[in-house]
mmCIF file of C-alpha atoms in Angstrom:
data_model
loop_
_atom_site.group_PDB
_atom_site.id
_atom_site.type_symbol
_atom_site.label_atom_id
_atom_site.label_comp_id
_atom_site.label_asym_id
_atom_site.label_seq_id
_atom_site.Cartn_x
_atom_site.Cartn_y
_atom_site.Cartn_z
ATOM 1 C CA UNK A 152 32.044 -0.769 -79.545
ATOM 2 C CA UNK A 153 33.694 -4.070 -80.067
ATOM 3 C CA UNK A 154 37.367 -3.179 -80.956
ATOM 4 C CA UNK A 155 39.121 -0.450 -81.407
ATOM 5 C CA UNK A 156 42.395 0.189 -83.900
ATOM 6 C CA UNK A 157 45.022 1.800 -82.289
ATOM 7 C CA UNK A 158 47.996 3.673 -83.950
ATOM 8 C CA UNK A 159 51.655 4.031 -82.332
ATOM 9 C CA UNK A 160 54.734 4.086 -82.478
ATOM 10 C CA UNK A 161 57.145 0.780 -83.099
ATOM 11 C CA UNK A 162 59.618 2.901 -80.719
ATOM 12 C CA UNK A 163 58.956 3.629 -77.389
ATOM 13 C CA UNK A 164 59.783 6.766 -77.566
ATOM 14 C CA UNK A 165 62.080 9.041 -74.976
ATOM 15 C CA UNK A 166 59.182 9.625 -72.149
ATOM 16 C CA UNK A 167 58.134 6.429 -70.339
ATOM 17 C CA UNK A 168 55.005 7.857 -70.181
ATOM 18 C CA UNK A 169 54.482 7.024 -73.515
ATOM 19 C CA UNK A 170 54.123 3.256 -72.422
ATOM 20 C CA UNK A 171 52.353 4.188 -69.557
ATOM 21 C CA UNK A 172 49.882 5.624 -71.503
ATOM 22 C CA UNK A 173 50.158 2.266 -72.959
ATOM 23 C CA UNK A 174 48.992 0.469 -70.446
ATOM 24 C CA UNK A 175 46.413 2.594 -69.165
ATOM 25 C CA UNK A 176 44.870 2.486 -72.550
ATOM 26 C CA UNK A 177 44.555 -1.113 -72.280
ATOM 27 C CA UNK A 178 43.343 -1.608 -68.647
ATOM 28 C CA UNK A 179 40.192 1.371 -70.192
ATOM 29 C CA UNK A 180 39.559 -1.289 -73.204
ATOM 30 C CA UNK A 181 39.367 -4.025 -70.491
ATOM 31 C CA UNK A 182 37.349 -2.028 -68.370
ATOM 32 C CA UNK A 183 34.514 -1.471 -71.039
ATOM 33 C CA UNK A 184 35.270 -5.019 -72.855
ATOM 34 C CA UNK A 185 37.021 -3.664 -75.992
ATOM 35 C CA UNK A 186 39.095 -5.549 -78.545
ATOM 36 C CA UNK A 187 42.561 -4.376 -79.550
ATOM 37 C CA UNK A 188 43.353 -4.172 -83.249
ATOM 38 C CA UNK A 189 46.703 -2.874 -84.045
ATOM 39 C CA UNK A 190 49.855 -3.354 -86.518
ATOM 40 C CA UNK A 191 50.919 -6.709 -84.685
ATOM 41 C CA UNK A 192 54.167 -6.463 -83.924
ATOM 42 C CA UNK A 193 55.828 -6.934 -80.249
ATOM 43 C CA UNK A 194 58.283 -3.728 -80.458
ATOM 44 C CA UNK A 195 57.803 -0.189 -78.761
ATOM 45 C CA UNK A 196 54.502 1.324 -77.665
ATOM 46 C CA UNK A 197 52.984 -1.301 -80.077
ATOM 47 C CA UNK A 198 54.501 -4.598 -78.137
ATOM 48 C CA UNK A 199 53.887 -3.185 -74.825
ATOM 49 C CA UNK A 200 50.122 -1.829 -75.594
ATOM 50 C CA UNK A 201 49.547 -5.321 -77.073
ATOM 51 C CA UNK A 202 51.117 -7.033 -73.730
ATOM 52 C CA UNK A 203 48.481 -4.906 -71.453
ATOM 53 C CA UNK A 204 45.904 -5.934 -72.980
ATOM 54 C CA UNK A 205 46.773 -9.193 -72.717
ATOM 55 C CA UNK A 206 47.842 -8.805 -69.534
ATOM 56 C CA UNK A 207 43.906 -7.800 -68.663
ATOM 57 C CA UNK A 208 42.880 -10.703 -70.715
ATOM 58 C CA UNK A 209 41.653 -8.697 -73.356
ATOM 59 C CA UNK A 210 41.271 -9.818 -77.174
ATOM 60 C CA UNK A 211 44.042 -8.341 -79.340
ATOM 61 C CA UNK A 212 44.057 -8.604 -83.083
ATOM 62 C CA UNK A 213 47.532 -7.764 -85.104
ATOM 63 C CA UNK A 214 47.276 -6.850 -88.563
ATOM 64 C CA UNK A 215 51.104 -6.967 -89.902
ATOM 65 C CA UNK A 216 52.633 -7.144 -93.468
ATOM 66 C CA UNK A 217 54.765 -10.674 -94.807
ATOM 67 C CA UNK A 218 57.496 -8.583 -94.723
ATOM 68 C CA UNK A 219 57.846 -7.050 -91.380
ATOM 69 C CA UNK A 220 56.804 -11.229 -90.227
ATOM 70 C CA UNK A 221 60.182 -11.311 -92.184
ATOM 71 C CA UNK A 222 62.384 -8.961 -90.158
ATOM 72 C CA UNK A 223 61.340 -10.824 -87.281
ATOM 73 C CA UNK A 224 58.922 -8.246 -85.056
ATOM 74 C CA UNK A 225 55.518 -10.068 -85.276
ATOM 75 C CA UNK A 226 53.937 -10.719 -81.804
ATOM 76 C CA UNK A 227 53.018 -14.381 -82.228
ATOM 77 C CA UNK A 228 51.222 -14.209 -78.234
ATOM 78 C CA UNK A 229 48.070 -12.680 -80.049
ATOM 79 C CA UNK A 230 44.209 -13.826 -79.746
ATOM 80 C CA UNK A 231 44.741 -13.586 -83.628
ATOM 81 C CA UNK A 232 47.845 -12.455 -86.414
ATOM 82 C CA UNK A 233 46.611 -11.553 -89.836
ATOM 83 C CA UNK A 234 49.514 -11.857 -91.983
ATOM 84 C CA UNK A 235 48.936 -9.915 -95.524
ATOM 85 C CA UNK A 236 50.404 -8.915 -98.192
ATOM 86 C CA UNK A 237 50.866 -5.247 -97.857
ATOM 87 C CA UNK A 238 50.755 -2.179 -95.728
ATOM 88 C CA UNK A 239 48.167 -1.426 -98.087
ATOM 89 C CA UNK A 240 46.062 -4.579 -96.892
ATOM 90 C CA UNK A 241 46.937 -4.075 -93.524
ATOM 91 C CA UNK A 242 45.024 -0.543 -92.924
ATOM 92 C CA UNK A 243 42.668 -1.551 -95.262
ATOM 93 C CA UNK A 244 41.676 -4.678 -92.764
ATOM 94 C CA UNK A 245 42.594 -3.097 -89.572
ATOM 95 C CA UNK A 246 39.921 -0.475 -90.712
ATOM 96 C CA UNK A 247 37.526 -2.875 -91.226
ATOM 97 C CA UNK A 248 37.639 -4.945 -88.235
ATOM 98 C CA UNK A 249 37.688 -1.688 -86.073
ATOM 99 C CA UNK A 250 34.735 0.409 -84.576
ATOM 100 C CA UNK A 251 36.702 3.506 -83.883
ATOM 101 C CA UNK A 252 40.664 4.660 -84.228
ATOM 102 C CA UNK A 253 42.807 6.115 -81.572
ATOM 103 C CA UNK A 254 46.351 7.077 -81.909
ATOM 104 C CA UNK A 255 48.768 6.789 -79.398
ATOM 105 C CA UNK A 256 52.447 9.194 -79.698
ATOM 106 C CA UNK A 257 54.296 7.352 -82.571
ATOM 107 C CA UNK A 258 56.278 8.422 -85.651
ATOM 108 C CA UNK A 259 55.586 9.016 -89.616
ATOM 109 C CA UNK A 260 53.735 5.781 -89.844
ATOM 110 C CA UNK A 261 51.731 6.450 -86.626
ATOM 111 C CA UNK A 262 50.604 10.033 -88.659
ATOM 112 C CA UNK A 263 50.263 8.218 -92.344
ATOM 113 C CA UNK A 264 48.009 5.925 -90.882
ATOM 114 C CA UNK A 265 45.448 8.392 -88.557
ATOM 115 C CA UNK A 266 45.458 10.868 -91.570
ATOM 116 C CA UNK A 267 44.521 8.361 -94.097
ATOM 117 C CA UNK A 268 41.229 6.855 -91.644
ATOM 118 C CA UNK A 269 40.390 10.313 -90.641
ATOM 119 C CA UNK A 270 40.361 11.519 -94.626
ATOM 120 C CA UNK A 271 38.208 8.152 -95.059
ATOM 121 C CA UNK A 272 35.491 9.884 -92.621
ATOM 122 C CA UNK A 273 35.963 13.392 -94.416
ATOM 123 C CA UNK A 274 35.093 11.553 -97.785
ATOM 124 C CA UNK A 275 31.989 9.315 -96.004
ATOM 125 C CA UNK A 276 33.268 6.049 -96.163
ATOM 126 C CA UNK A 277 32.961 5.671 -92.374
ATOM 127 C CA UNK A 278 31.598 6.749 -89.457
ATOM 128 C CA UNK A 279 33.987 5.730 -86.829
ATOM 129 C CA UNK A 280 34.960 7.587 -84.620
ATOM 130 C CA UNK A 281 39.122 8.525 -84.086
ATOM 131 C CA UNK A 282 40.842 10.524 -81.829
ATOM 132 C CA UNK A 283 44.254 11.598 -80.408
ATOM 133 C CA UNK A 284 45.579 10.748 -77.198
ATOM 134 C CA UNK A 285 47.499 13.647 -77.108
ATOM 135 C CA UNK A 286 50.061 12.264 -73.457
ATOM 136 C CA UNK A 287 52.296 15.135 -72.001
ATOM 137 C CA UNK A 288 51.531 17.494 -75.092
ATOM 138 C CA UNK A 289 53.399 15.046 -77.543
ATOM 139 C CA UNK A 290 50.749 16.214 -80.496
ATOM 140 C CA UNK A 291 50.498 19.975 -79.120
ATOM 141 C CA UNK A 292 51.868 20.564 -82.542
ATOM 142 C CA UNK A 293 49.784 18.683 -84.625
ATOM 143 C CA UNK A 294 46.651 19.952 -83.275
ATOM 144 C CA UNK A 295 47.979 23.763 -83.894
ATOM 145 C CA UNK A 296 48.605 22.890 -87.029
ATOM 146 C CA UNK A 297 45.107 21.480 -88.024
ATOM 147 C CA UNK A 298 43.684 24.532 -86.142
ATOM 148 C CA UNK A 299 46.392 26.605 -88.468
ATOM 149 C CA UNK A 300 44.685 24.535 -91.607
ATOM 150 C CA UNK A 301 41.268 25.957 -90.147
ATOM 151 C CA UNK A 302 42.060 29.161 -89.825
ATOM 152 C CA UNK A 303 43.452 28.953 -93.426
ATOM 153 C CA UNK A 304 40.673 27.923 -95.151
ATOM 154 C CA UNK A 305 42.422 24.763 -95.937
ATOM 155 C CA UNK A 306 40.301 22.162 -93.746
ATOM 156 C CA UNK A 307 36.641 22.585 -92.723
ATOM 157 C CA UNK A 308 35.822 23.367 -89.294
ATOM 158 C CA UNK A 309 33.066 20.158 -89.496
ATOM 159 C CA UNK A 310 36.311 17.917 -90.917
ATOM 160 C CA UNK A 311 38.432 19.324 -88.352
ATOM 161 C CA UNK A 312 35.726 18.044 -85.847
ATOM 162 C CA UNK A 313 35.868 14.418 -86.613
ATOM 163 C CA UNK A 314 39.393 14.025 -84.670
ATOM 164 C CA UNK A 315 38.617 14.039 -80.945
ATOM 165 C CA UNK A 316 41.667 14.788 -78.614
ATOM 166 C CA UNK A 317 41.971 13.948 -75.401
ATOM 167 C CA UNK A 318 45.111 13.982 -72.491
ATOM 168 C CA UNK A 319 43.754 10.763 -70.918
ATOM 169 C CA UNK A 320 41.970 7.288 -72.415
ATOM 170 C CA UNK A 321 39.344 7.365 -70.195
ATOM 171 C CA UNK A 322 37.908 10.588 -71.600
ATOM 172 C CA UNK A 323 38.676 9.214 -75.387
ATOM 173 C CA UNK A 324 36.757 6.402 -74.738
ATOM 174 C CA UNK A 325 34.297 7.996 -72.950
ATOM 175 C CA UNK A 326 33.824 10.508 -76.128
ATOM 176 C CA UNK A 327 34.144 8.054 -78.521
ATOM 177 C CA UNK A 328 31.039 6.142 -76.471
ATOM 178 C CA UNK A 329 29.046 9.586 -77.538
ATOM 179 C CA UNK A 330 30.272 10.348 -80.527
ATOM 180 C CA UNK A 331 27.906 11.201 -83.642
ATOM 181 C CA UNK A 332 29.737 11.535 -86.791
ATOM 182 C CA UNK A 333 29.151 14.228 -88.801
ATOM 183 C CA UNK A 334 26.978 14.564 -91.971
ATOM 184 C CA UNK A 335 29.612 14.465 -95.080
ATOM 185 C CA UNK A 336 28.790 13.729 -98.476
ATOM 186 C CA UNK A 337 29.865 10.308 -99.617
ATOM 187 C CA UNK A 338 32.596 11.539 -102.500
ATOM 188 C CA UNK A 339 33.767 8.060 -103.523
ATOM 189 C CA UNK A 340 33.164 4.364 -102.661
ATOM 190 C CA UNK A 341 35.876 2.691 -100.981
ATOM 191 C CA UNK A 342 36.838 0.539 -103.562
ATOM 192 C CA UNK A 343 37.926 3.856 -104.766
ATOM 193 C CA UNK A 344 40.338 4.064 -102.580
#
């Protein structure tokens, strides 16, 4: 893996363990030579996971809309800001420059964006692997729910599969190193989406 995407949230958040998982996230990529890509923008879990990296000398990539550049919370310390023209744009590039697609606790955007890469794997148009860092239970919820969406008939156990969760990054990164994505039909292309 070169890089990895990361998801989270432009907030800290009330735990500090939230940035703490932060920077232990980014001392892992170091570790194993792994490229940040993320939203690009130097507030909340976002600003401080870009700053570890950095910190460890690591490559980080921001991805970030014109007008968030606007409102004045780009990181301009990057290896590299993409500026586009939409959030659109932005996940679209993020996705491509990334080999897999963690999320760290964040909010609605945090959730928009994991849900819409891990429905790209469910319809074939990648392989990549993504996962949850799920730090001090903060997505307990989330993952009862998608077992809930199992048990309902609603998502397929295989589909369900594709989103690995893990407490620590070393054990994300360590599955993501073994992960084999599962066989799903390709239902559209991506231009599709």
């Amino acid at each position: 893996m070169k890089r990895i995407c990361v998801y989270c949230g432009s907030r800290s958040g009330k735990r500090p363990e939230y940035t703490l998982a932060a920077h232990l996230l980014a001392k892992e990529l170091a570790l194993r030579s792994i490229g940040l890509v993320y939203g690009g923008a130097h507030i909340g879990v976002m600003g401080q996971l870009a700053d570890a990296v950095l910190a460890q000398n690591g490559e980080v990539i921001g991805v970030i809309p014109q007008n968030l550049v606007d409102k004045e919370v780009a990181h301009y310390g990057l290896t590299d800001l993409k500026i586009v023209g939409s959030m659109h744009e932005r996940k679209a590039l993020m996705a491509d420059l990334a080999d897999g697609f963690i999320a760290l606790p964040g909010g609605l955007g945090t959730l928009e964006e994991l849900f819409e890469i891990l429905t790209w794997a469910q319809l074939g148009l990648h392989r990549k692997p993504c996962g949850l860092l799920n730090i001090d239970g903060y997505y307990d919820g989330l993952v009862s729910f998608l077992d809930h969406a199992v048990d309902e008939q609603f998502v397929k156990p295989v589909d369900r599969s594709m989103l690995l969760i893990e407490k620590h990054p070393k054990q994300l990164l360590d599955a993501f190193s073994t992960y084999r994505a599962p066989s799903v039909e390709q239902w559209l292309g991506r231009e599709a989406t």
